[in-house]
Coordinates of C-alpha atoms in Angstrom, one line a residue:
X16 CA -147.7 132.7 -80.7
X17 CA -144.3 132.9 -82.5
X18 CA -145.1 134.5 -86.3
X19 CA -141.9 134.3 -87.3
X20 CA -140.8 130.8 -86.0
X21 CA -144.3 129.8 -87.6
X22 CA -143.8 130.6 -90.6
X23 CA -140.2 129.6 -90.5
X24 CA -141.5 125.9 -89.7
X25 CA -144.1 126.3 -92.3
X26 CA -141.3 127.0 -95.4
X27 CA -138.7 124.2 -93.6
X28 CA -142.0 122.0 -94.1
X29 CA -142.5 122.7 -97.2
X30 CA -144.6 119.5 -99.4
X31 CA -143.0 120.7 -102.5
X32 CA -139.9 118.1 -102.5
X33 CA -139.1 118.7 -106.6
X34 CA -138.9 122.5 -105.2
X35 CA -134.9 123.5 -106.2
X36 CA -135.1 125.3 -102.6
X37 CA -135.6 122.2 -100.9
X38 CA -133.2 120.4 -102.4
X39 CA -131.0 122.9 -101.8
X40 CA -131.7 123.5 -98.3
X41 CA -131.5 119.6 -97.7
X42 CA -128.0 119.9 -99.2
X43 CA -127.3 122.5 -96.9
X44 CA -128.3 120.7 -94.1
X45 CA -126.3 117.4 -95.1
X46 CA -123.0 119.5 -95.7
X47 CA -123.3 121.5 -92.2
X48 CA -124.0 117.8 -90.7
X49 CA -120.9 116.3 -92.2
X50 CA -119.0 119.1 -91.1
X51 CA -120.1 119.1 -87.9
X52 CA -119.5 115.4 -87.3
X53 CA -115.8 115.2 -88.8
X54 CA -114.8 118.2 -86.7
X55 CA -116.3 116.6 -83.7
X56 CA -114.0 113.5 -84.5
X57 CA -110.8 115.0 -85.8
X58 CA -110.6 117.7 -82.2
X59 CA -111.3 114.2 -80.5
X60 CA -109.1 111.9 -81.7
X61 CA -106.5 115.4 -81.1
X62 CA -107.9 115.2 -77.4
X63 CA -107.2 111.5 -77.5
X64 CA -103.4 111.4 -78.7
X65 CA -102.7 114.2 -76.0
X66 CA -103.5 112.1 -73.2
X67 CA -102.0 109.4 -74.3
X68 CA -98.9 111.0 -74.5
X69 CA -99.6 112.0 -70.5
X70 CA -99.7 108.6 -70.2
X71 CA -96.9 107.3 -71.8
X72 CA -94.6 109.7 -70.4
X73 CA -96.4 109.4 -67.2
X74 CA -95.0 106.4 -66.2
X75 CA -91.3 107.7 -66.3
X76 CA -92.4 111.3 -65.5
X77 CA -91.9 112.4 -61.6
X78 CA -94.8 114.5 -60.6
X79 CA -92.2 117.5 -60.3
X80 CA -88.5 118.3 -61.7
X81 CA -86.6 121.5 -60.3
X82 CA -83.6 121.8 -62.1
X83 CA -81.2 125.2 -62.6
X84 CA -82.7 128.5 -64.2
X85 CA -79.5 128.9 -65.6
X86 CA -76.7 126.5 -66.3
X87 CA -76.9 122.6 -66.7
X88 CA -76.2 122.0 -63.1
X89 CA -76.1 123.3 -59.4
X90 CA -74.8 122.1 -56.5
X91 CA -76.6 120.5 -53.6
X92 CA -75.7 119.6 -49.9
X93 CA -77.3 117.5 -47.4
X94 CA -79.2 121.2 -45.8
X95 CA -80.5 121.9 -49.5
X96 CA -81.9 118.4 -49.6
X97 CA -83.6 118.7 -45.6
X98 CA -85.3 121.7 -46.5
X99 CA -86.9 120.2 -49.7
X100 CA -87.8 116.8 -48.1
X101 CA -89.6 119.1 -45.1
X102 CA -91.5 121.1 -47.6
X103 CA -95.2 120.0 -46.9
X104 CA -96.3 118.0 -50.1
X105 CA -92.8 116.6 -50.5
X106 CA -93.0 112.9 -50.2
X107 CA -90.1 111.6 -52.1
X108 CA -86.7 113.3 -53.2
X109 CA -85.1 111.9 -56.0
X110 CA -81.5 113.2 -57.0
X111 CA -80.1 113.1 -60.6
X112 CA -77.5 113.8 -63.1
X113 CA -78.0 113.2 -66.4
X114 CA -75.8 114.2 -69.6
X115 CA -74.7 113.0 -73.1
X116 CA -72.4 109.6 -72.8
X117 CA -70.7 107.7 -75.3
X118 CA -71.8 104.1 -75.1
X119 CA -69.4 100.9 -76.5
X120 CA -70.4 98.0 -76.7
X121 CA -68.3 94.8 -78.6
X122 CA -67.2 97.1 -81.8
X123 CA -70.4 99.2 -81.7
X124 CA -70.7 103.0 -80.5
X125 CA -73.2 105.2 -80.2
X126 CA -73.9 108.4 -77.7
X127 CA -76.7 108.0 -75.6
X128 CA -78.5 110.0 -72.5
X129 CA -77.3 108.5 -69.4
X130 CA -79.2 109.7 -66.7
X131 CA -77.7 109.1 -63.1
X132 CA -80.7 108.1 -60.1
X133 CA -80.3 107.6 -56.5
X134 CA -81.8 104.4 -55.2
X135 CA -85.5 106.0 -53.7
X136 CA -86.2 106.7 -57.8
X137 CA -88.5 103.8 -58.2
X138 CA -90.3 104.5 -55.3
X139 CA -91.9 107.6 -57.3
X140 CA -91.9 106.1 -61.2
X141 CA -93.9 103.7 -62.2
X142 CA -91.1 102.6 -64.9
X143 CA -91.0 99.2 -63.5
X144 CA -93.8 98.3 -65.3
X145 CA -92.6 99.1 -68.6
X146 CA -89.6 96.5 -68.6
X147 CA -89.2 94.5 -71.4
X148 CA -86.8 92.6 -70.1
X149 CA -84.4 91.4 -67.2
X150 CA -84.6 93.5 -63.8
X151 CA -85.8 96.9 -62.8
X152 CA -83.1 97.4 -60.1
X153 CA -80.0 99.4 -60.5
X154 CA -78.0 97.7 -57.7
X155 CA -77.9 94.3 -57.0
X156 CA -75.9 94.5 -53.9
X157 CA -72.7 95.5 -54.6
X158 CA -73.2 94.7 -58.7
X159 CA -74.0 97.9 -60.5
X160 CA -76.3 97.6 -63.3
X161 CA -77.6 99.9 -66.0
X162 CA -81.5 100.1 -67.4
X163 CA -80.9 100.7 -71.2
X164 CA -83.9 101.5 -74.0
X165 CA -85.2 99.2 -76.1
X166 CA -84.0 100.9 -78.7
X167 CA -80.5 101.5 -77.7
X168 CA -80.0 97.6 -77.0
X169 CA -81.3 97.1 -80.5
X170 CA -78.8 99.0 -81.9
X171 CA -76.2 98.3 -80.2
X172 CA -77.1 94.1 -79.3
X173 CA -76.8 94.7 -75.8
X174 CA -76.9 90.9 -73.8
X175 CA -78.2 91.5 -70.3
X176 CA -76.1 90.3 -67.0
X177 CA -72.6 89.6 -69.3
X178 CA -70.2 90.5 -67.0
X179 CA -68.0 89.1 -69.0
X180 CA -68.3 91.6 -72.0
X181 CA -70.0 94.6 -70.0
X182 CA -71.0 97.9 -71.8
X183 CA -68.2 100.8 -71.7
X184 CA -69.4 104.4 -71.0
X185 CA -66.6 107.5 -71.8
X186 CA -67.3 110.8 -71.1
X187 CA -64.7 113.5 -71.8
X188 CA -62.4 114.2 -68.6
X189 CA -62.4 118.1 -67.6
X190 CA -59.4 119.0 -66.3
X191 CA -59.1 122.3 -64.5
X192 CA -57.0 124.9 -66.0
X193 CA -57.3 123.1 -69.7
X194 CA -59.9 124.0 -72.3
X195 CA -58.7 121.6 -75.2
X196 CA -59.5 117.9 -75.3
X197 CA -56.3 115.3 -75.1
X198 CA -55.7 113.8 -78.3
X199 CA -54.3 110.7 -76.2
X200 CA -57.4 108.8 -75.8
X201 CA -55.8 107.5 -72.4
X202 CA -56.2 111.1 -70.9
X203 CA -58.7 112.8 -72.9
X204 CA -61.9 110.4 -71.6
X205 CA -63.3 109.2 -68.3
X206 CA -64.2 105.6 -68.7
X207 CA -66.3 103.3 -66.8
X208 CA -67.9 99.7 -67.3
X209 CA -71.1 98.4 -66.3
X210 CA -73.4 95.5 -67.1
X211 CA -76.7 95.8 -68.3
X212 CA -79.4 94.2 -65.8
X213 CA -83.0 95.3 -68.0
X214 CA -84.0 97.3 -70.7
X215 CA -87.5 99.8 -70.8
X216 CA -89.9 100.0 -73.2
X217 CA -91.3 103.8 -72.6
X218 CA -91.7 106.0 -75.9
X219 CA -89.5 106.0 -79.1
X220 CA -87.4 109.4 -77.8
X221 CA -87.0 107.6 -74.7
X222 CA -86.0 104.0 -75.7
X223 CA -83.9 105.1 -78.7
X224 CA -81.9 107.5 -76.4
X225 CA -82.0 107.4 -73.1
X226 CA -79.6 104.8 -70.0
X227 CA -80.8 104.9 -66.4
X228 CA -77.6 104.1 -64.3
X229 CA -76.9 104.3 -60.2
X230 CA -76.0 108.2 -59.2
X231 CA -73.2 107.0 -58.2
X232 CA -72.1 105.5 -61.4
X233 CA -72.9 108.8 -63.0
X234 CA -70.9 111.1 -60.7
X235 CA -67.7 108.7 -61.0
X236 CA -67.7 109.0 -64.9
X237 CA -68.9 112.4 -65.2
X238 CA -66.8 113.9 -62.1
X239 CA -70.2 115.8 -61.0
X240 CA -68.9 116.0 -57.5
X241 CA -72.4 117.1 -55.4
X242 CA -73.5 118.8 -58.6
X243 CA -77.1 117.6 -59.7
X244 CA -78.5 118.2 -63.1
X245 CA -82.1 117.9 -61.6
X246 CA -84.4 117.0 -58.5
X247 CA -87.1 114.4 -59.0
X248 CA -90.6 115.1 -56.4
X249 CA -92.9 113.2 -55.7
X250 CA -96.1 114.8 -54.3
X251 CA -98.2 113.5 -51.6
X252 CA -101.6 111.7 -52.6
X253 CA -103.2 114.2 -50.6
X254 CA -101.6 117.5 -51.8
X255 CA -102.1 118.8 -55.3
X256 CA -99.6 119.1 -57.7
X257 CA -99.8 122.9 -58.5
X258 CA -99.8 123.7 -54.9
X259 CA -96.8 122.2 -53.9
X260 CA -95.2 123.5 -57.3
X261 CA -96.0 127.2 -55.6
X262 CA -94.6 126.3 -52.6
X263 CA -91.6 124.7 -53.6
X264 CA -90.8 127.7 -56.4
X265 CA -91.6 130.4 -53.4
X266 CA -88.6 128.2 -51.0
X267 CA -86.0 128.2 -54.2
X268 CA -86.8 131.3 -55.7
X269 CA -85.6 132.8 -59.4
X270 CA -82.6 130.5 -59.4
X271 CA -84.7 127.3 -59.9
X272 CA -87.3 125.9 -62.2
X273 CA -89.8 123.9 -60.8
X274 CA -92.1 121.8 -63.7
X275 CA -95.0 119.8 -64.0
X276 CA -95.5 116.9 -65.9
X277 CA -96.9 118.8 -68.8
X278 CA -94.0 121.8 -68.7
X279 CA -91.0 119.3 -69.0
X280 CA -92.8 118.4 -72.2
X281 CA -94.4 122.2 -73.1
X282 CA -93.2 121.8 -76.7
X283 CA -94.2 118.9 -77.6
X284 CA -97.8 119.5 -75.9
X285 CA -98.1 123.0 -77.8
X286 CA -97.6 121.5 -81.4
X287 CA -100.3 119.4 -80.4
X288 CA -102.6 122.3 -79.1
X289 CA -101.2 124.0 -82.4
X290 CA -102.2 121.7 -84.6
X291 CA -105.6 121.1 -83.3
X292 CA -106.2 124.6 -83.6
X293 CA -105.3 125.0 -87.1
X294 CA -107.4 121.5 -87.9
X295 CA -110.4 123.2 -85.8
X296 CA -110.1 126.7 -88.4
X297 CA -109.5 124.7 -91.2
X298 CA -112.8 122.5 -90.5
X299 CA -114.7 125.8 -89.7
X300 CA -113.6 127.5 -93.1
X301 CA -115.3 124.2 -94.8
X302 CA -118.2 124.2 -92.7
X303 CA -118.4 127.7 -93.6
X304 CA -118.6 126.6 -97.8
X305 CA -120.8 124.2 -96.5
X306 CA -123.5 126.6 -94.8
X307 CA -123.0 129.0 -98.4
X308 CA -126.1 126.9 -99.7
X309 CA -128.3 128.3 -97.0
X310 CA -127.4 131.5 -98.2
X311 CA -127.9 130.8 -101.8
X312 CA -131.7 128.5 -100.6
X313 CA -132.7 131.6 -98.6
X314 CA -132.2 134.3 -101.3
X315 CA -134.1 132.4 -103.7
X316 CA -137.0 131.8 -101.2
X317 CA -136.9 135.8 -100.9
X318 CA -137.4 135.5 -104.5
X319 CA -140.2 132.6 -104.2
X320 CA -141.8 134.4 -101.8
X321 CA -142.2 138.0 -102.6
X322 CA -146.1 137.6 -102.7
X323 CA -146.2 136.5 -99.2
X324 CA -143.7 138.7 -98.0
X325 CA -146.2 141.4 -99.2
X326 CA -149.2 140.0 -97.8
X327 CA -147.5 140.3 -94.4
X328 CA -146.6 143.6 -95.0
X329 CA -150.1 144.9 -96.3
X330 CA -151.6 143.1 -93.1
X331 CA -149.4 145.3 -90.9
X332 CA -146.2 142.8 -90.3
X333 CA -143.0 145.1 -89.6
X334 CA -139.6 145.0 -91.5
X335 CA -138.1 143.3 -88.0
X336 CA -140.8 140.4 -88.3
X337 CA -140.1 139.6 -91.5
X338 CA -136.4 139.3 -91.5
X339 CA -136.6 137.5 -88.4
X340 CA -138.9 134.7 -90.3
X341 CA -136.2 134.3 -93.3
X342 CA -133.2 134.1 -90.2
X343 CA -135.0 131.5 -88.1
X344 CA -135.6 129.5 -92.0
X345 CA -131.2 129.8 -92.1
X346 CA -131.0 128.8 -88.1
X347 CA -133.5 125.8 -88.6
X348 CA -131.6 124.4 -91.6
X349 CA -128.2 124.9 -89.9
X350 CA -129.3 124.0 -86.4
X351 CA -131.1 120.5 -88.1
X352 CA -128.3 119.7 -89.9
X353 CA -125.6 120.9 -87.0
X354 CA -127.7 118.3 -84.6
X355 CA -127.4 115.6 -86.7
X356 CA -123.9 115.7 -86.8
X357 CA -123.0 116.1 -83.3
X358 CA -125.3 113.5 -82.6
X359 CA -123.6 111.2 -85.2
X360 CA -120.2 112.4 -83.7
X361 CA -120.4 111.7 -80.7
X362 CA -121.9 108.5 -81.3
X363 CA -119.0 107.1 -83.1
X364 CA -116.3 108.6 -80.9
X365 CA -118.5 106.7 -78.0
X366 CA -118.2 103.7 -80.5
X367 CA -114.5 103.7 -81.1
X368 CA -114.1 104.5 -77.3
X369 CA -115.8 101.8 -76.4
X370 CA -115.0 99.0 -79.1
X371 CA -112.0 100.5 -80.9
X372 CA -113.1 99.4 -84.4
X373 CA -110.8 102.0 -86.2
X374 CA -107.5 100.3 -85.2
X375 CA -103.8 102.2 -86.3
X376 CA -103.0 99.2 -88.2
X377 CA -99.4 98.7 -86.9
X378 CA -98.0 96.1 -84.8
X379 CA -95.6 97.5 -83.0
X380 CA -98.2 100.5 -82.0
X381 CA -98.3 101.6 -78.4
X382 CA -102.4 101.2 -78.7
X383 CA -104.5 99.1 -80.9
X384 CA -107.2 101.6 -81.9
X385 CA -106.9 105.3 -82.2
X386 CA -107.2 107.1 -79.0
X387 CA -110.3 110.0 -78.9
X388 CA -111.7 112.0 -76.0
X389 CA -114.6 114.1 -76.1
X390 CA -114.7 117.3 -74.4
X391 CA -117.5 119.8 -73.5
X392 CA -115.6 122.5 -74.6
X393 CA -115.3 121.1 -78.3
X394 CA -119.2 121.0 -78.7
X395 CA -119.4 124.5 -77.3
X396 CA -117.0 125.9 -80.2
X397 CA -118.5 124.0 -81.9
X398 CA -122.0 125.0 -81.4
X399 CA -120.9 128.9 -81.4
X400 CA -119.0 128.4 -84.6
X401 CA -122.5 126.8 -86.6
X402 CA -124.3 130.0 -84.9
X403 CA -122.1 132.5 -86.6
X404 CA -121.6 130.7 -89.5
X405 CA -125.4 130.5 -89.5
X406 CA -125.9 134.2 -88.5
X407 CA -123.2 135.4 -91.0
X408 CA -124.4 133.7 -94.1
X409 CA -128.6 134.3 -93.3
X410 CA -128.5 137.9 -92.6
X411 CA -128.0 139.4 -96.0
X412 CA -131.0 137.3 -97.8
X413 CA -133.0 138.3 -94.2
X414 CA -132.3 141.9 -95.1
X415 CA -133.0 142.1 -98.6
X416 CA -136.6 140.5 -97.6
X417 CA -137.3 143.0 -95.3
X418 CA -136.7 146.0 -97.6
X419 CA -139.0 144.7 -100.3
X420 CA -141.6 147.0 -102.1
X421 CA -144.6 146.4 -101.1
X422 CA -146.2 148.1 -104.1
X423 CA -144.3 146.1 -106.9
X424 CA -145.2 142.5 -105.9
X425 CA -149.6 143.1 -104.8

């Protein structure tokens, strides 16, 4: 038999309910369970809006992009491309200039991304299911067409398949030997037209920015050449990603940068990570005031129980037992009340999982109800964090228990 978890339970237990210890320890228990349970939700709802940005950028994302270590673009020939394609993992090559356009269209302007794709790019996106509108293709024949953001057509009032009044794309013409632009707007620009065939409905950055256009579009207007801003890979459903990223770095070497779907986004995915750490702190530091009342409950049940504590002393109980009973009173409390609220966390993250009855309360939201995960990982820091908490704040009451004078309170 356990002493001190025996008489832990016994003081937990306690009858006397009008007892200010009590009520003081219930209090603590409440605030650690409160704690508990909004930190459980707030890391996942942070889990929850991380992978649903993977998935919105997901469906425009290729599962790899090498593009220059240095520089905006590099050149490419038809060996470069062979010894890519025959890289084991490889199953689609995807070549592609992009770069900053201006866009006309009627009497509006505005400069957008155009990025340049060879035809074999929608065999590796899965962008064609995020068309608002019109056609997914690029080429229609021998008709060029353009894939333009939803938000681009909205500010600009874009009518799809007008070949009549098609969109006009300049981009300023480089010519060799001259650093200064031409103030004759007949020399100093590049200028193609092309009709718009579709327009995407991705992510805000994407649809407020962004043109898809045939590669061969792109390298008239921007006078590329064989120059490629990036390669777009497409791994083999039975290679992994991270594997084939080795192998294809280890083929290129140091001139190349080869990224996953999460490192062409790396920013934006570490303000995330940033922000649920600071959230997780924060939430600590007030489950931290929360757990202070099983401080002050314990040192006044030293106080309470100084008779007792010297009855187990005169009976032949050591300093070690009887600051173990006072830490195990602090861990039941916290532990109670810590169980409760994981168990009420998680239940309501299943709940909005499952039903979604906390919606974003916006329309023109890319979800109804906000996204959460839960993850194993959470409840272990979380777990770990209520231990010290619990450890930190019981220890000095546990102490001063221990080192009571026997003689002053028989």
């Amino acid at each position: 038999m356990n002493v001190p978890i025996l008489i832990a339970r016994r003081y937990f237990r306690s009858k006397n309910k009008r007892n200010i210890i009590t009520i003081i320890s219930n209090i603590s228990m409440i605030g650690v369970a409160v704690g508990t349970m909004a930190l459980i939700i707030v890391l996942s709802v942070f889990n929850g809006l991380e992978d649903l940005v993977r998935t919105l950028y997901g469906k425009s994302d290729p599962n790899l992009v090498i593009s220059a270590a240095k520089g905006k673009a590099f050149d490419v020939d038809r060996t470069f491309l062979m010894k890519l394609e025959n890289t084991p993992g490889v199953a689609l090559l995807t070549e592609v200039i992009e770069d900053n356009a201006l866009l006309q269209y009627h009497d509006r302007q505005m400069v957008v991304k155009m990025r340049g794709l060879s035809d074999n790019y929608f065999g590796q996106s899965q962008i064609d299911a995020n068309i608002r509108e019109g056609d997914h293709r690029l080429r229609r024949d021998s008709l060029e067409l353009a894939l333009v953001g939803a938000g681009v057509q909205h500010e600009l009032s874009i009518t799809l398949n007008n070949r009549l009044a098609p969109m006009r794309l300049l981009y300023p013409r480089n010519t060799p030997g001259k650093k200064t632009l031409d103030f004759n707007p007949e020399n100093a620009f590049n200028e193609q037209n092309l009709t718009a065939g579709g327009v995407f409905l991705i992510e805000q950055h994407i649809d407020d920015s962004y043109i898809f256009v045939p590669l061969t579009f792109a390298q008239r207007l921007l006078g590329y050449g064989t120059r490629r801003t990036a390669l777009y890979v497409k791994v083999g459903q039975s290679f992994e990603i991270e594997k084939v990223k080795e192998q294809v770095r280890k083929l290129l070497g140091p001139d190349f940068k080869v990224q996953d779907s999460d490192e062409q986004h790396v920013s934006l995915f570490k303000a995330i990570k940033v922000e649920k750490l600071f959230v997780f702190i924060t939430f600590t530091l007030i489950l931290l005031i929360a757990s202070l009342n099983i401080f002050f409950s314990l040192s006044m049940l030293v106080i309470d129980k100084k008779k007792d504590i010297s009855v187990l002393l005169a009976m032949g109980a050591s300093q070690k037992t009887v600051r173990r009973t006072f830490l195990y009173v602090g861990a039941i409390v916290a532990l109670v009340g810590a169980a409760t609220g994981l168990i009420l966390g998680v239940t309501l993250c299943w709940l909005q999982q499952r039903f979604g009855f906390v919606s974003m309360g916006m329309a023109t939201s890319v979800v109804d109800a906000y996204p959460v995960k839960m993850q194993a990982s959470d409840l272990i820091f979380t777990c770990v964090s209520i231990i010290v908490i619990t450890l930190a704040v019981s220890i000095r009451p546990a102490l001063n228990a221990s080192k009571l004078d026997l003689r002053e309170n028989l």
